[in-house]
């Protein structure tokens, strides 16, 4: 069939002979929700997109919506969220130092807070790492890029998100245990909290990595050709949100 193809605006997945591939307009055309199609011909080459970008996505090379303007917009957006994450990391590290330095802050509640802070720090670091590995080279063909480094960066990014949600859930579970087990020392539960907060995301990521390797080892693992595989991550996240929503109104 036809190989994966980067046309400068979007990445087309591989297809079999005669298959018509349908994908949405690139994300930077935010005001358009139309779709593009390409046909994998018997001659092993892709047809031109139909309808063309100018019609389906409102792309006009001579207008202010051209790639250079979009590039400038996303460059400014990148600076803003990078500054935001940097400020967040600085504040969280400061909080960790304060909690660790003063003995009067050494208690189960603050230990859980500290692990939650670490999960937020990891999430910010993962964003910086993913940006550096995947988007440092503007000339990179994102359809052909499939290195161990970029896959590791995406895996670390997904792990940090999972850990973040699980530690938010641990916060709610801890508050629930304070209400239900008032006269039981909650220090015995600390290691169970730690094991769940970091162990559960690790187990989920291990399953996701194995599935990607054996069933969807394409690109940098940041695509979504098979939505079922992504649910290995989305499912536990959805579960933690549902459990948290059920817990926090009662505490």
Coordinates of N, CA, C and O in Angstrom, one line a residue, residues 3-172:
X3 N 2.8 4.3 1.9 CA 3.5 4.6 3.2 C 2.9 5.8 3.9 O 2.2 6.6 3.3
X4 N 3.3 6.0 5.2 CA 2.9 7.2 5.9 C 3.5 8.4 5.2 O 4.7 8.3 4.7
X5 N 2.8 9.5 5.1 CA 3.3 10.7 4.3 C 3.0 12.0 5.1 O 1.9 12.2 5.6
X6 N 4.1 12.8 5.2 CA 4.0 14.1 5.8 C 3.9 15.1 4.6 O 4.9 15.3 3.9
X7 N 2.8 15.8 4.5 CA 2.6 16.8 3.4 C 3.0 18.2 3.8 O 2.7 19.1 3.0
X8 N 3.6 18.4 4.9 CA 4.0 19.7 5.4 C 2.9 20.3 6.3 O 3.3 21.3 7.0
X9 N 1.7 19.8 6.3 CA 0.7 20.3 7.2 C 0.1 19.3 8.1 O -0.3 19.5 9.3
X10 N 0.1 18.0 7.7 CA -0.4 16.9 8.5 C 0.2 15.6 8.1 O 0.8 15.5 7.0
X11 N 0.0 14.6 8.9 CA 0.6 13.3 8.7 C -0.5 12.3 8.3 O -1.5 12.2 9.0
X12 N -0.3 11.7 7.1 CA -1.3 10.7 6.7 C -0.8 9.3 7.0 O 0.3 9.0 6.7
X13 N -1.6 8.5 7.6 CA -1.2 7.2 8.0 C -1.1 6.2 6.8 O -1.7 6.5 5.8
X14 N -0.4 5.2 7.0 CA -0.3 4.2 5.9 C -1.6 3.6 5.5 O -2.5 3.6 6.4
X15 N -1.8 3.2 4.3 CA -3.1 2.7 3.8 C -2.9 1.6 2.8 O -1.8 1.4 2.2
X16 N -3.9 0.8 2.6 CA -3.8 -0.3 1.7 C -4.3 0.2 0.3 O -4.9 1.2 0.2
X17 N -4.0 -0.6 -0.8 CA -4.4 -0.2 -2.1 C -6.0 0.0 -2.2 O -6.8 -0.8 -1.7
X18 N -6.3 1.2 -2.8 CA -7.7 1.5 -3.0 C -8.4 2.1 -1.7 O -9.6 2.5 -1.8
X19 N -7.7 2.1 -0.6 CA -8.3 2.7 0.6 C -8.4 4.2 0.5 O -7.5 4.8 0.1
X20 N -9.5 4.7 1.0 CA -9.7 6.2 1.1 C -9.5 6.6 2.6 O -10.3 6.1 3.4
X21 N -8.5 7.4 2.9 CA -8.2 7.8 4.2 C -8.9 9.1 4.5 O -8.7 10.1 3.7
X22 N -9.6 9.3 5.6 CA -10.3 10.5 6.0 C -9.7 11.0 7.3 O -9.7 10.3 8.3
X23 N -9.3 12.2 7.3 CA -8.7 12.8 8.6 C -9.3 14.2 8.7 O -9.6 14.9 7.7
X24 N -9.3 14.8 9.9 CA -9.8 16.1 10.1 C -8.7 17.1 9.7 O -7.5 16.8 9.6
X25 N -9.1 18.4 9.5 CA -8.2 19.4 9.2 C -7.2 19.6 10.3 O -7.5 19.3 11.5
X26 N -5.9 20.0 10.1 CA -4.9 20.2 11.1 C -5.5 21.1 12.2 O -6.3 22.0 12.0
X27 N -5.0 20.9 13.4 CA -5.5 21.5 14.6 C -5.4 23.1 14.6 O -6.1 23.8 15.2
X28 N -4.4 23.6 13.8 CA -4.2 25.0 13.9 C -5.3 25.7 13.1 O -5.4 27.0 13.1
X29 N -6.1 25.0 12.3 CA -7.2 25.6 11.6 C -8.4 25.5 12.6 O -9.3 24.7 12.4
X30 N -8.4 26.2 13.7 CA -9.3 26.0 14.8 C -10.7 26.2 14.4 O -11.6 25.7 15.0
X31 N -11.0 27.1 13.5 CA -12.3 27.5 13.1 C -13.0 26.5 12.2 O -14.1 26.7 11.8
X32 N -12.2 25.5 11.7 CA -12.8 24.6 10.7 C -12.8 23.2 11.3 O -11.8 22.7 12.0
X33 N -13.9 22.5 11.1 CA -14.0 21.1 11.6 C -14.2 20.1 10.4 O -14.8 19.1 10.6
X34 N -13.9 20.6 9.2 CA -14.1 19.7 8.0 C -13.0 18.6 8.0 O -12.1 18.6 8.8
X35 N -13.2 17.8 7.0 CA -12.3 16.6 6.8 C -11.7 16.6 5.4 O -12.2 17.2 4.5
X36 N -10.5 16.0 5.4 CA -9.7 15.8 4.1 C -9.7 14.4 3.8 O -9.7 13.5 4.7
X37 N -9.6 14.0 2.5 CA -9.5 12.7 2.1 C -8.4 12.5 1.1 O -8.1 13.4 0.3
X38 N -7.7 11.3 1.1 CA -6.8 11.0 0.1 C -7.0 9.5 -0.3 O -7.3 8.7 0.6
X39 N -6.7 9.2 -1.5 CA -6.9 7.8 -2.0 C -5.5 7.2 -2.2 O -4.6 7.8 -2.8
X40 N -5.4 5.9 -1.7 CA -4.2 5.2 -2.0 C -4.4 4.4 -3.3 O -5.1 3.4 -3.4
X41 N -3.7 4.9 -4.4 CA -4.0 4.3 -5.7 C -3.2 3.0 -5.9 O -2.3 2.6 -5.1
X42 N -3.6 2.3 -6.9 CA -2.9 1.0 -7.3 C -1.5 1.2 -7.7 O -0.7 0.3 -7.6
X43 N -1.1 2.4 -8.0 CA 0.3 2.7 -8.4 C 1.2 3.0 -7.2 O 2.3 3.4 -7.4
X44 N 0.7 2.8 -6.0 CA 1.4 3.0 -4.8 C 1.8 4.4 -4.5 O 2.8 4.7 -3.9
X45 N 1.0 5.3 -4.9 CA 1.2 6.7 -4.5 C -0.1 7.3 -4.1 O -1.2 6.9 -4.4
X46 N 0.0 8.4 -3.3 CA -1.2 9.1 -2.7 C -1.7 10.0 -3.8 O -1.0 10.7 -4.5
X47 N -3.1 10.1 -3.8 CA -3.7 11.1 -4.6 C -3.6 12.5 -3.9 O -3.2 12.5 -2.7
X48 N -3.9 13.5 -4.6 CA -4.0 14.9 -3.9 C -5.1 14.9 -2.9 O -6.2 14.2 -3.1
X49 N -5.0 15.7 -1.8 CA -6.1 15.8 -0.9 C -7.4 16.3 -1.5 O -7.3 17.2 -2.4
X50 N -8.5 15.8 -1.2 CA -9.8 16.3 -1.7 C -10.8 16.3 -0.6 O -10.9 15.3 0.2
X51 N -11.6 17.4 -0.4 CA -11.3 18.6 -1.2 C -10.0 19.2 -0.7 O -9.5 18.9 0.3
X52 N -9.4 20.1 -1.5 CA -8.1 20.7 -1.2 C -8.2 21.5 0.1 O -9.2 21.9 0.6
X53 N -7.0 21.8 0.7 CA -6.9 22.5 1.9 C -7.6 23.9 1.8 O -8.2 24.3 2.8
X54 N -7.5 24.5 0.6 CA -8.1 25.8 0.5 C -9.6 25.8 0.7 O -10.2 26.8 1.1
X55 N -10.3 24.7 0.3 CA -11.7 24.5 0.5 C -12.1 23.9 1.8 O -12.9 24.4 2.6
X56 N -11.5 22.8 2.1 CA -11.8 22.1 3.4 C -11.5 22.8 4.6 O -12.2 22.8 5.6
X57 N -10.3 23.4 4.6 CA -9.8 24.0 5.9 C -9.6 25.5 5.8 O -9.1 26.1 6.8
X58 N -10.0 26.1 4.7 CA -9.9 27.6 4.6 C -8.4 28.0 4.5 O -8.1 29.2 4.8
X59 N -7.5 27.2 4.0 CA -6.1 27.5 3.9 C -5.8 28.3 2.7 O -6.1 27.8 1.6
X60 N -5.3 29.5 2.8 CA -4.9 30.3 1.6 C -3.5 30.7 1.8 O -3.2 31.5 2.7
X61 N -2.6 30.3 0.9 CA -1.2 30.6 1.0 C -1.0 32.1 1.0 O 0.0 32.6 1.5
X62 N -1.9 32.9 0.4 CA -1.6 34.3 0.3 C -2.3 35.1 1.4 O -2.3 36.3 1.5
X63 N -3.1 34.4 2.3 CA -3.8 35.1 3.4 C -3.0 35.2 4.7 O -1.9 34.6 4.8
X64 N -3.6 35.8 5.7 CA -3.0 36.0 7.0 C -3.0 34.7 7.8 O -2.5 34.6 8.8
X65 N -3.7 33.7 7.2 CA -3.8 32.4 7.9 C -2.8 31.4 7.4 O -2.9 30.2 7.6
X66 N -1.7 31.9 6.8 CA -0.7 31.0 6.2 C 0.1 30.4 7.3 O 0.0 30.7 8.5
X67 N 0.9 29.4 6.9 CA 1.7 28.6 7.9 C 2.7 29.5 8.7 O 2.9 29.3 9.9
X68 N 3.3 30.5 8.1 CA 4.2 31.4 8.9 C 3.5 32.1 10.0 O 4.0 32.3 11.1
X69 N 2.2 32.6 9.7 CA 1.5 33.3 10.8 C 1.1 32.3 11.9 O 1.1 32.6 13.1
X70 N 0.7 31.1 11.5 CA 0.3 30.1 12.4 C 1.6 29.7 13.2 O 1.5 29.4 14.5
X71 N 2.7 29.6 12.6 CA 3.9 29.3 13.3 C 4.3 30.3 14.3 O 4.7 30.0 15.5
X72 N 4.1 31.6 14.0 CA 4.3 32.7 14.9 C 3.4 32.6 16.1 O 3.8 32.8 17.3
X73 N 2.1 32.3 15.8 CA 1.1 32.2 16.9 C 1.5 31.1 17.9 O 1.5 31.2 19.1
X74 N 1.9 29.9 17.3 CA 2.2 28.8 18.2 C 3.5 29.0 18.9 O 3.7 28.5 20.0
X75 N 4.4 29.8 18.3 CA 5.7 30.1 19.0 C 5.4 31.0 20.2 O 5.9 30.8 21.3
X76 N 4.5 31.9 20.1 CA 4.1 32.8 21.2 C 3.3 32.0 22.3 O 3.6 32.1 23.5
X77 N 2.5 31.1 21.8 CA 1.8 30.2 22.8 C 2.7 29.3 23.5 O 2.6 29.1 24.7
X78 N 3.7 28.8 22.8 CA 4.8 28.0 23.5 C 5.5 28.7 24.6 O 5.7 28.2 25.7
X79 N 5.8 30.0 24.3 CA 6.5 30.8 25.3 C 5.7 31.0 26.5 O 6.2 31.0 27.7
X80 N 4.4 31.2 26.3 CA 3.5 31.5 27.5 C 3.4 30.3 28.3 O 3.5 30.4 29.6
X81 N 3.1 29.1 27.8 CA 2.9 27.9 28.6 C 4.3 27.4 29.2 O 4.3 26.9 30.3
X82 N 5.4 27.7 28.5 CA 6.7 27.4 29.1 C 7.0 28.2 30.3 O 7.4 27.7 31.3
X83 N 6.7 29.5 30.2 CA 6.8 30.4 31.4 C 5.9 30.0 32.5 O 6.3 30.0 33.7
X84 N 4.7 29.6 32.2 CA 3.8 29.1 33.2 C 4.3 27.9 33.9 O 4.2 27.8 35.2
X85 N 4.7 26.9 33.2 CA 5.2 25.7 33.8 C 6.5 25.9 34.6 O 6.7 25.3 35.6
X86 N 7.3 26.9 34.1 CA 8.6 27.2 34.8 C 8.3 27.8 36.2 O 8.9 27.5 37.2
X87 N 7.3 28.7 36.2 CA 6.9 29.3 37.4 C 6.3 28.3 38.4 O 6.5 28.3 39.6
X88 N 5.5 27.4 37.8 CA 4.9 26.3 38.6 C 5.9 25.4 39.3 O 5.9 25.1 40.5
X89 N 6.9 25.0 38.5 CA 8.0 24.2 39.0 C 8.8 24.9 40.1 O 9.1 24.3 41.1
X90 N 9.1 26.2 39.9 CA 9.8 26.9 40.9 C 9.1 27.0 42.2 O 9.6 26.8 43.3
X91 N 7.7 27.3 42.1 CA 6.9 27.3 43.3 C 6.8 26.0 44.0 O 6.9 25.9 45.3
X92 N 6.7 24.9 43.3 CA 6.5 23.6 43.9 C 7.8 23.1 44.5 O 7.8 22.5 45.6
X93 N 8.9 23.4 43.9 CA 10.2 23.0 44.5 C 10.4 23.8 45.8 O 10.9 23.2 46.8
X94 N 10.1 25.1 45.8 CA 10.2 25.8 47.0 C 9.3 25.2 48.1 O 9.8 25.1 49.3
X95 N 8.1 24.8 47.8 CA 7.2 24.2 48.8 C 7.8 22.9 49.3 O 7.7 22.6 50.5
X96 N 8.4 22.1 48.4 CA 9.0 20.9 48.8 C 10.1 21.1 49.8 O 10.3 20.4 50.8
X97 N 10.9 22.1 49.5 CA 12.1 22.4 50.4 C 11.6 22.9 51.8 O 12.1 22.4 52.8
X98 N 10.5 23.7 51.8 CA 10.0 24.1 53.1 C 9.4 22.9 53.9 O 9.7 22.8 55.1
X99 N 8.6 22.1 53.2 CA 8.1 20.9 53.9 C 9.2 20.0 54.4 O 9.0 19.3 55.5
X100 N 10.3 19.8 53.7 CA 11.3 18.9 54.1 C 12.2 19.5 55.1 O 12.8 18.8 56.0
X101 N 12.4 20.8 55.1 CA 13.3 21.5 56.0 C 12.8 21.6 57.5 O 13.6 21.6 58.4
X102 N 11.5 21.8 57.6 CA 10.9 22.0 59.0 C 10.2 20.8 59.5 O 9.3 20.3 58.9
X103 N 10.7 20.3 60.6 CA 10.2 19.0 61.2 C 8.7 19.1 61.6 O 8.0 18.1 61.5
X104 N 8.2 20.3 61.9 CA 6.8 20.4 62.3 C 5.9 20.2 61.1 O 4.7 20.0 61.3
X105 N 6.4 20.2 59.9 CA 5.6 19.9 58.7 C 5.6 18.4 58.4 O 5.0 18.0 57.4
X106 N 6.4 17.6 59.1 CA 6.5 16.2 58.8 C 5.3 15.4 59.4 O 5.3 15.0 60.6
X107 N 4.4 15.2 58.6 CA 3.2 14.4 59.0 C 2.6 13.8 57.7 O 3.0 14.1 56.6
X108 N 1.7 12.8 57.9 CA 1.1 12.1 56.8 C 0.5 13.0 55.7 O 0.7 12.8 54.5
X109 N -0.3 13.9 56.2 CA -1.0 14.8 55.3 C 0.0 15.5 54.3 O -0.2 15.6 53.1
X110 N 1.1 16.1 54.9 CA 2.1 16.8 54.1 C 2.9 15.9 53.3 O 3.4 16.3 52.2
X111 N 3.1 14.6 53.7 CA 3.9 13.7 52.9 C 3.1 13.4 51.6 O 3.7 13.3 50.5
X112 N 1.8 13.3 51.7 CA 0.9 13.1 50.5 C 1.0 14.3 49.6 O 1.0 14.2 48.4
X113 N 0.9 15.5 50.3 CA 1.0 16.7 49.5 C 2.3 16.8 48.7 O 2.4 17.2 47.6
X114 N 3.4 16.4 49.4 CA 4.7 16.4 48.7 C 4.8 15.5 47.5 O 5.3 15.8 46.5
X115 N 4.2 14.3 47.6 CA 4.1 13.4 46.5 C 3.3 14.0 45.3 O 3.6 13.9 44.1
X116 N 2.2 14.7 45.7 CA 1.4 15.3 44.7 C 2.2 16.4 44.0 O 2.1 16.6 42.8
X117 N 2.9 17.2 44.8 CA 3.8 18.3 44.2 C 4.8 17.7 43.2 O 5.0 18.2 42.1
X118 N 5.4 16.5 43.6 CA 6.4 15.9 42.7 C 5.7 15.5 41.4 O 6.3 15.6 40.4
X119 N 4.5 15.0 41.5 CA 3.8 14.6 40.3 C 3.6 15.8 39.3 O 3.7 15.6 38.1
X120 N 3.3 16.9 39.9 CA 3.1 18.1 39.1 C 4.4 18.6 38.5 O 4.5 19.0 37.4
X121 N 5.5 18.4 39.3 CA 6.8 18.8 38.8 C 7.2 17.9 37.6 O 7.7 18.3 36.6
X122 N 7.0 16.6 37.8 CA 7.3 15.6 36.7 C 6.5 15.9 35.5 O 7.0 15.8 34.3
X123 N 5.2 16.4 35.6 CA 4.4 16.7 34.5 C 5.0 17.9 33.7 O 5.0 17.9 32.5
X124 N 5.5 18.9 34.4 CA 6.1 20.1 33.8 C 7.4 19.7 33.1 O 7.6 20.1 31.9
X125 N 8.2 18.9 33.8 CA 9.5 18.4 33.2 C 9.2 17.6 31.9 O 9.9 17.7 30.9
X126 N 8.1 16.8 32.0 CA 7.8 15.9 30.9 C 7.4 16.7 29.6 O 7.7 16.4 28.5
X127 N 6.7 17.9 29.9 CA 6.3 18.8 28.8 C 7.6 19.4 28.2 O 7.7 19.4 26.9
X128 N 8.5 19.8 29.0 CA 9.7 20.4 28.5 C 10.5 19.4 27.7 O 11.1 19.7 26.6
X129 N 10.6 18.1 28.2 CA 11.3 17.1 27.6 C 10.7 16.7 26.2 O 11.4 16.6 25.2
X130 N 9.4 16.6 26.2 CA 8.7 16.2 24.9 C 8.9 17.3 23.9 O 9.1 17.0 22.7
X131 N 8.8 18.6 24.3 CA 9.0 19.7 23.4 C 10.4 19.7 22.8 O 10.6 19.9 21.6
X132 N 11.4 19.4 23.7 CA 12.8 19.4 23.2 C 13.1 18.3 22.3 O 13.9 18.4 21.3
X133 N 12.5 17.1 22.5 CA 12.8 15.9 21.7 C 12.1 15.9 20.4 O 12.6 15.6 19.4
X134 N 10.8 16.2 20.5 CA 9.9 16.1 19.3 C 9.9 17.3 18.4 O 9.7 17.2 17.2
X135 N 10.1 18.5 19.0 CA 9.8 19.7 18.2 C 11.0 20.6 18.1 O 10.9 21.8 17.7
X136 N 12.2 20.2 18.5 CA 13.4 21.0 18.4 C 13.8 21.2 17.0 O 14.2 22.3 16.6
X137 N 13.7 20.2 16.1 CA 14.0 20.3 14.7 C 12.8 20.6 13.9 O 11.9 19.7 13.7
X138 N 12.7 21.8 13.4 CA 11.5 22.2 12.6 C 11.4 21.5 11.3 O 10.4 21.5 10.6
X139 N 12.5 21.0 10.8 CA 12.5 20.4 9.5 C 12.2 18.9 9.6 O 12.2 18.2 8.5
X140 N 12.0 18.4 10.8 CA 11.8 16.9 11.0 C 10.5 16.5 10.3 O 9.4 17.2 10.4
X141 N 10.5 15.4 9.6 CA 9.3 14.7 9.0 C 8.7 13.9 10.2 O 9.2 12.9 10.5
X142 N 7.6 14.4 10.7 CA 6.9 13.7 11.8 C 6.3 12.4 11.5 O 5.9 11.7 12.4
X143 N 6.2 12.1 10.2 CA 5.7 10.8 9.8 C 6.8 9.7 9.9 O 6.5 8.5 10.1
X144 N 8.0 10.2 9.7 CA 9.2 9.2 9.7 C 9.9 9.2 11.0 O 10.7 8.2 11.3
X145 N 9.7 10.2 11.9 CA 10.4 10.2 13.1 C 9.9 9.1 14.1 O 8.7 9.0 14.4
X146 N 10.8 8.2 14.4 CA 10.4 7.0 15.3 C 11.6 6.5 16.0 O 12.1 5.5 15.7
X147 N 12.1 7.4 16.9 CA 13.3 7.0 17.6 C 13.0 6.6 19.1 O 11.9 6.8 19.6
X148 N 14.0 5.9 19.7 CA 13.8 5.5 21.1 C 13.6 6.7 22.0 O 12.9 6.7 22.9
X149 N 14.4 7.8 21.7 CA 14.3 9.0 22.5 C 13.0 9.6 22.5 O 12.4 10.0 23.5
X150 N 12.4 9.7 21.3 CA 11.0 10.4 21.2 C 10.0 9.5 21.8 O 9.0 10.0 22.5
X151 N 10.1 8.2 21.7 CA 9.1 7.3 22.3 C 9.2 7.3 23.9 O 8.2 7.3 24.6
X152 N 10.5 7.4 24.3 CA 10.7 7.5 25.8 C 10.1 8.8 26.3 O 9.5 8.9 27.4
X153 N 10.3 9.9 25.5 CA 9.7 11.2 26.0 C 8.2 11.2 26.1 O 7.6 11.7 27.0
X154 N 7.6 10.6 25.1 CA 6.1 10.5 25.1 C 5.6 9.6 26.2 O 4.7 9.9 26.9
X155 N 6.4 8.5 26.5 CA 6.0 7.6 27.6 C 6.1 8.3 28.9 O 5.3 8.1 29.8
X156 N 7.2 9.0 29.1 CA 7.4 9.8 30.3 C 6.3 10.8 30.5 O 5.8 11.0 31.6
X157 N 5.9 11.5 29.4 CA 4.8 12.4 29.4 C 3.5 11.8 29.9 O 2.8 12.3 30.8
X158 N 3.2 10.6 29.3 CA 1.9 9.9 29.7 C 2.0 9.5 31.1 O 1.0 9.5 31.8
X159 N 3.2 9.0 31.6 CA 3.3 8.5 32.9 C 3.1 9.7 33.9 O 2.4 9.5 35.0
X160 N 3.6 10.9 33.6 CA 3.4 12.0 34.5 C 2.0 12.4 34.6 O 1.5 12.8 35.7
X161 N 1.2 12.3 33.5 CA -0.2 12.6 33.6 C -0.9 11.6 34.5 O -1.8 12.0 35.3
X162 N -0.6 10.3 34.2 CA -1.3 9.3 35.1 C -0.9 9.5 36.5 O -1.8 9.4 37.4
X163 N 0.3 9.7 36.9 CA 0.7 9.9 38.3 C 0.0 11.1 38.9 O -0.4 11.1 40.0
X164 N -0.1 12.2 38.1 CA -0.8 13.4 38.6 C -2.3 13.0 39.0 O -2.7 13.4 40.1
X165 N -3.0 12.3 38.2 CA -4.4 12.0 38.5 C -4.5 11.0 39.6 O -5.4 11.1 40.5
X166 N -3.6 10.0 39.7 CA -3.6 9.1 40.8 C -3.3 9.7 42.1 O -3.9 9.4 43.1
X167 N -2.4 10.7 42.2 CA -2.1 11.4 43.4 C -3.2 12.3 43.8 O -3.5 12.5 45.0
X168 N -3.9 12.9 42.9 CA -5.2 13.6 43.2 C -6.2 12.7 43.9 O -6.9 13.1 44.8
X169 N -6.3 11.5 43.3 CA -7.2 10.5 43.9 C -6.7 10.1 45.3 O -7.6 10.0 46.2
X170 N -5.4 9.9 45.5 CA -4.9 9.6 46.8 C -5.2 10.7 47.9 O -5.6 10.4 49.0
X171 N -5.2 11.9 47.4 CA -5.6 13.0 48.4 C -7.0 12.8 48.9 O -7.3 12.9 50.1
X172 N -7.9 12.4 47.9 CA -9.3 12.2 48.3 C -9.5 11.0 49.2 O -10.2 11.0 50.2

